[in-house]
Amino acid sequence: MFTGDPCYNYTALDQPWRATRAVSSFSCDNSFTGNGWYRLLYYGMNIRMPESCINYFWCGTSYPFWLNGSHPEISEGIVTRQACGSYFTCCEQNVSIQVKACPGNYYVYEFVKPNVCNAAYCAGTQIHSKSFT
């Protein structure tokens, strides 16, 4: 195992309040002190960021961040995607993040600190079960 590979060197975020339909306005990812790799889980199960606009006040925050683009295949390696924070519009706020597909059918994300609060990265409520190729 190569420890520099983000598939094996990440922080797990198993926080049910990040789920798409979790309604609250108080959670904020301002504790991120810098870029870091994260794996999203939902009660221990693999989950990924939603790829479509999320209503504001969903995902346990005022500005839910969703992935504006598709998730990569393993063969693509690390890709850059835009994460959008919804409020009055679907992409009221945006940041560039890195995403990687990993063996074991999960993704890791290089999240950056959102530029507003209350803002947080969203986790979809559908469990990811796609087989990577």
C-alpha atoms as an extended CHARMM CRD file, in Angstrom:
* protein
*
       133  EXT
         1         1  MET       CA              0.0000000000        0.0000000000        0.0000000000  PROA      1               0.0000000000
         2         2  PHE       CA              1.3900000000        3.3990000000       -1.0260000000  PROA      2               0.0000000000
         3         3  THR       CA              0.5650000000        5.8640000000        1.7450000000  PROA      3               0.0000000000
         4         4  GLY       CA              0.6940000000        8.8140000000       -0.6530000000  PROA      4               0.0000000000
         5         5  ASP       CA             -2.3490000000        7.4640000000       -2.4900000000  PROA      5               0.0000000000
         6         6  PRO       CA             -5.4490000000        9.2870000000       -1.2290000000  PROA      6               0.0000000000
         7         7  CYS       CA             -7.4290000000        6.0400000000       -1.5430000000  PROA      7               0.0000000000
         8         8  TYR       CA             -5.5050000000        4.8680000000        1.5340000000  PROA      8               0.0000000000
         9         9  ASN       CA             -4.7450000000        8.1800000000        3.2090000000  PROA      9               0.0000000000
        10        10  TYR       CA             -7.9900000000       10.0080000000        3.9900000000  PROA      10              0.0000000000
        11        11  THR       CA            -10.2480000000       11.1210000000        6.8120000000  PROA      11              0.0000000000
        12        12  ALA       CA            -13.5820000000        9.2820000000        6.9890000000  PROA      12              0.0000000000
        13        13  LEU       CA            -16.6620000000       11.5020000000        7.3080000000  PROA      13              0.0000000000
        14        14  ASP       CA            -19.4620000000        9.2770000000        8.6230000000  PROA      14              0.0000000000
        15        15  GLN       CA            -21.8510000000       12.0650000000        9.5720000000  PROA      15              0.0000000000
        16        16  PRO       CA            -25.5370000000       11.3540000000        8.8520000000  PROA      16              0.0000000000
        17        17  TRP       CA            -26.3620000000       15.0740000000        9.0050000000  PROA      17              0.0000000000
        18        18  ARG       CA            -24.6200000000       15.3820000000        5.5980000000  PROA      18              0.0000000000
        19        19  ALA       CA            -27.3290000000       13.2410000000        3.9520000000  PROA      19              0.0000000000
        20        20  THR       CA            -29.2800000000       14.9140000000        1.1700000000  PROA      20              0.0000000000
        21        21  ARG       CA            -32.5760000000       15.1020000000        3.0490000000  PROA      21              0.0000000000
        22        22  ALA       CA            -31.1650000000       16.1030000000        6.4500000000  PROA      22              0.0000000000
        23        23  VAL       CA            -32.7150000000       19.5050000000        7.1740000000  PROA      23              0.0000000000
        24        24  SER       CA            -30.8540000000       22.0070000000        9.3280000000  PROA      24              0.0000000000
        25        25  SER       CA            -29.0190000000       25.2610000000        8.8100000000  PROA      25              0.0000000000
        26        26  PHE       CA            -26.2770000000       25.1480000000       11.4030000000  PROA      26              0.0000000000
        27        27  SER       CA            -23.5160000000       22.7890000000       10.2370000000  PROA      27              0.0000000000
        28        28  CYS       CA            -20.4090000000       24.2770000000        8.6900000000  PROA      28              0.0000000000
        29        29  ASP       CA            -17.1970000000       22.8360000000        7.2710000000  PROA      29              0.0000000000
        30        30  ASN       CA            -15.1650000000       25.8040000000        8.4740000000  PROA      30              0.0000000000
        31        31  SER       CA            -13.1150000000       23.4340000000       10.6330000000  PROA      31              0.0000000000
        32        32  PHE       CA            -11.1850000000       22.3690000000        7.5300000000  PROA      32              0.0000000000
        33        33  THR       CA             -7.8210000000       24.0440000000        8.0560000000  PROA      33              0.0000000000
        34        34  GLY       CA             -6.5690000000       23.2230000000        4.5900000000  PROA      34              0.0000000000
        35        35  ASN       CA             -6.9510000000       20.8160000000        1.7680000000  PROA      35              0.0000000000
        36        36  GLY       CA             -7.4030000000       17.2250000000        2.8360000000  PROA      36              0.0000000000
        37        37  TRP       CA             -8.7200000000       13.9800000000        1.4180000000  PROA      37              0.0000000000
        38        38  TYR       CA            -12.0530000000       12.7080000000        2.7260000000  PROA      38              0.0000000000
        39        39  ARG       CA            -14.2200000000        9.6140000000        2.2080000000  PROA      39              0.0000000000
        40        40  LEU       CA            -17.9760000000        9.9990000000        2.6530000000  PROA      40              0.0000000000
        41        41  LEU       CA            -19.8590000000        7.2950000000        4.5300000000  PROA      41              0.0000000000
        42        42  TYR       CA            -23.4460000000        6.9500000000        5.6840000000  PROA      42              0.0000000000
        43        43  TYR       CA            -23.7030000000        4.7040000000        8.7380000000  PROA      43              0.0000000000
        44        44  GLY       CA            -20.5660000000        2.9100000000        7.5500000000  PROA      44              0.0000000000
        45        45  MET       CA            -21.7160000000        2.4510000000        3.9440000000  PROA      45              0.0000000000
        46        46  ASN       CA            -20.0360000000        3.9980000000        0.8980000000  PROA      46              0.0000000000
        47        47  ILE       CA            -21.7970000000        7.0920000000       -0.3380000000  PROA      47              0.0000000000
        48        48  ARG       CA            -20.8720000000        9.8740000000       -2.7210000000  PROA      48              0.0000000000
        49        49  MET       CA            -21.6120000000       13.5250000000       -3.3080000000  PROA      49              0.0000000000
        50        50  PRO       CA            -24.7910000000       14.2220000000       -5.2830000000  PROA      50              0.0000000000
        51        51  GLU       CA            -24.2590000000       15.2850000000       -8.9050000000  PROA      51              0.0000000000
        52        52  SER       CA            -27.2440000000       17.6160000000       -9.1070000000  PROA      52              0.0000000000
        53        53  CYS       CA            -28.4480000000       20.7760000000       -7.4390000000  PROA      53              0.0000000000
        54        54  ILE       CA            -29.4810000000       20.3840000000       -3.7960000000  PROA      54              0.0000000000
        55        55  ASN       CA            -32.0410000000       22.5970000000       -2.0630000000  PROA      55              0.0000000000
        56        56  TYR       CA            -30.6470000000       25.0860000000        0.3990000000  PROA      56              0.0000000000
        57        57  PHE       CA            -31.0160000000       24.0660000000        4.0510000000  PROA      57              0.0000000000
        58        58  TRP       CA            -30.6270000000       20.3990000000        3.0460000000  PROA      58              0.0000000000
        59        59  CYS       CA            -27.5990000000       18.2960000000        4.0240000000  PROA      59              0.0000000000
        60        60  GLY       CA            -27.6310000000       19.8290000000        7.4770000000  PROA      60              0.0000000000
        61        61  THR       CA            -26.5210000000       23.2720000000        6.3400000000  PROA      61              0.0000000000
        62        62  SER       CA            -27.5940000000       26.5170000000        4.7050000000  PROA      62              0.0000000000
        63        63  TYR       CA            -25.2800000000       26.1070000000        1.6870000000  PROA      63              0.0000000000
        64        64  PRO       CA            -25.0910000000       22.4110000000        0.7030000000  PROA      64              0.0000000000
        65        65  PHE       CA            -22.1650000000       21.7370000000       -1.6380000000  PROA      65              0.0000000000
        66        66  TRP       CA            -22.7870000000       19.2140000000       -4.4410000000  PROA      66              0.0000000000
        67        67  LEU       CA            -20.5640000000       17.9440000000       -7.2830000000  PROA      67              0.0000000000
        68        68  ASN       CA            -21.0860000000       19.8760000000      -10.5200000000  PROA      68              0.0000000000
        69        69  GLY       CA            -19.8890000000       17.1470000000      -12.8730000000  PROA      69              0.0000000000
        70        70  SER       CA            -19.6380000000       13.3900000000      -12.9980000000  PROA      70              0.0000000000
        71        71  HSD       CA            -17.6250000000       11.1590000000      -10.7100000000  PROA      71              0.0000000000
        72        72  PRO       CA            -14.5040000000        9.7170000000      -12.3780000000  PROA      72              0.0000000000
        73        73  GLU       CA            -13.6480000000        6.1450000000      -13.2710000000  PROA      73              0.0000000000
        74        74  ILE       CA            -10.5720000000        4.5440000000      -11.6830000000  PROA      74              0.0000000000
        75        75  SER       CA             -8.7170000000        4.8410000000      -15.0000000000  PROA      75              0.0000000000
        76        76  GLU       CA             -9.0440000000        8.6380000000      -14.8810000000  PROA      76              0.0000000000
        77        77  GLY       CA             -7.0260000000        8.9920000000      -11.6900000000  PROA      77              0.0000000000
        78        78  ILE       CA             -7.4420000000       12.2550000000       -9.8070000000  PROA      78              0.0000000000
        79        79  VAL       CA             -9.7180000000       14.7610000000      -11.5500000000  PROA      79              0.0000000000
        80        80  THR       CA            -10.6920000000       18.3470000000      -10.7930000000  PROA      80              0.0000000000
        81        81  ARG       CA            -14.3750000000       19.1370000000      -10.3730000000  PROA      81              0.0000000000
        82        82  GLN       CA            -16.3870000000       22.1360000000       -9.2870000000  PROA      82              0.0000000000
        83        83  ALA       CA            -18.3470000000       21.8450000000       -6.0530000000  PROA      83              0.0000000000
        84        84  CYS       CA            -21.3230000000       24.2000000000       -5.9430000000  PROA      84              0.0000000000
        85        85  GLY       CA            -23.0880000000       25.5470000000       -2.8900000000  PROA      85              0.0000000000
        86        86  SER       CA            -26.8290000000       26.0410000000       -3.4130000000  PROA      86              0.0000000000
        87        87  TYR       CA            -28.8180000000       28.9030000000       -1.9690000000  PROA      87              0.0000000000
        88        88  PHE       CA            -30.7190000000       31.3690000000       -4.1670000000  PROA      88              0.0000000000
        89        89  THR       CA            -29.1840000000       29.6830000000       -7.2270000000  PROA      89              0.0000000000
        90        90  CYS       CA            -27.7710000000       26.1950000000       -7.7320000000  PROA      90              0.0000000000
        91        91  CYS       CA            -24.2110000000       27.4810000000       -7.7400000000  PROA      91              0.0000000000
        92        92  GLU       CA            -24.3220000000       30.4850000000       -5.4080000000  PROA      92              0.0000000000
        93        93  GLN       CA            -20.8260000000       29.5800000000       -4.1570000000  PROA      93              0.0000000000
        94        94  ASN       CA            -18.2380000000       27.3480000000       -5.8140000000  PROA      94              0.0000000000
        95        95  VAL       CA            -14.8440000000       25.8280000000       -5.1300000000  PROA      95              0.0000000000
        96        96  SER       CA            -12.5680000000       23.5030000000       -7.0910000000  PROA      96              0.0000000000
        97        97  ILE       CA            -12.0090000000       20.0990000000       -5.5070000000  PROA      97              0.0000000000
        98        98  GLN       CA            -10.1640000000       16.9290000000       -6.5170000000  PROA      98              0.0000000000
        99        99  VAL       CA            -11.9710000000       13.5820000000       -6.7790000000  PROA      99              0.0000000000
       100       100  LYS       CA            -10.6290000000       10.0460000000       -7.1630000000  PROA      100             0.0000000000
       101       101  ALA       CA            -12.3660000000        6.6790000000       -7.6460000000  PROA      101             0.0000000000
       102       102  CYS       CA            -10.8310000000        3.9810000000       -5.4480000000  PROA      102             0.0000000000
       103       103  PRO       CA            -10.6960000000        0.1820000000       -5.4450000000  PROA      103             0.0000000000
       104       104  GLY       CA            -13.4560000000       -1.0680000000       -3.1760000000  PROA      104             0.0000000000
       105       105  ASN       CA            -16.1480000000        1.0360000000       -4.8720000000  PROA      105             0.0000000000
       106       106  TYR       CA            -15.7260000000        4.3390000000       -3.0750000000  PROA      106             0.0000000000
       107       107  TYR       CA            -14.5500000000        7.8660000000       -3.8000000000  PROA      107             0.0000000000
       108       108  VAL       CA            -12.2370000000       10.2270000000       -2.0050000000  PROA      108             0.0000000000
       109       109  TYR       CA            -12.5080000000       13.9950000000       -2.2640000000  PROA      109             0.0000000000
       110       110  GLU       CA             -9.9180000000       16.6660000000       -1.6170000000  PROA      110             0.0000000000
       111       111  PHE       CA            -12.2220000000       19.1230000000        0.1050000000  PROA      111             0.0000000000
       112       112  VAL       CA            -11.2460000000       22.7130000000        0.7080000000  PROA      112             0.0000000000
       113       113  LYS       CA            -12.6360000000       25.0350000000        3.3320000000  PROA      113             0.0000000000
       114       114  PRO       CA            -15.8110000000       26.6650000000        1.9680000000  PROA      114             0.0000000000
       115       115  ASN       CA            -15.6200000000       30.4280000000        1.6000000000  PROA      115             0.0000000000
       116       116  VAL       CA            -18.9120000000       30.9660000000        3.4680000000  PROA      116             0.0000000000
       117       117  CYS       CA            -20.5790000000       29.6370000000        6.5840000000  PROA      117             0.0000000000
       118       118  ASN       CA            -22.9120000000       27.8640000000        7.1030000000  PROA      118             0.0000000000
       119       119  ALA       CA            -21.7070000000       25.6790000000        4.2370000000  PROA      119             0.0000000000
       120       120  ALA       CA            -20.9130000000       21.9570000000        4.1510000000  PROA      120             0.0000000000
       121       121  TYR       CA            -20.2510000000       19.1810000000        1.6620000000  PROA      121             0.0000000000
       122       122  CYS       CA            -23.2860000000       17.0320000000        0.9760000000  PROA      122             0.0000000000
       123       123  ALA       CA            -23.5160000000       13.2330000000        0.8510000000  PROA      123             0.0000000000
       124       124  GLY       CA            -26.2490000000       11.6990000000       -1.2650000000  PROA      124             0.0000000000
       125       125  THR       CA            -28.6720000000        9.2740000000        0.3550000000  PROA      125             0.0000000000
       126       126  GLN       CA            -28.3320000000        6.5890000000       -2.3000000000  PROA      126             0.0000000000
       127       127  ILE       CA            -25.6860000000        4.0420000000       -1.4260000000  PROA      127             0.0000000000
       128       128  HSD       CA            -23.0460000000        3.8020000000       -4.1330000000  PROA      128             0.0000000000
       129       129  SER       CA            -22.8450000000        0.2810000000       -5.5270000000  PROA      129             0.0000000000
       130       130  LYS       CA            -21.3420000000        0.8170000000       -8.9900000000  PROA      130             0.0000000000
       131       131  SER       CA            -18.5850000000       -1.6080000000       -9.9210000000  PROA      131             0.0000000000
       132       132  PHE       CA            -15.5300000000        0.2990000000      -11.0780000000  PROA      132             0.0000000000
       133       133  THR       CA            -13.6880000000       -0.8040000000      -14.1800000000  PROA      133             0.0000000000
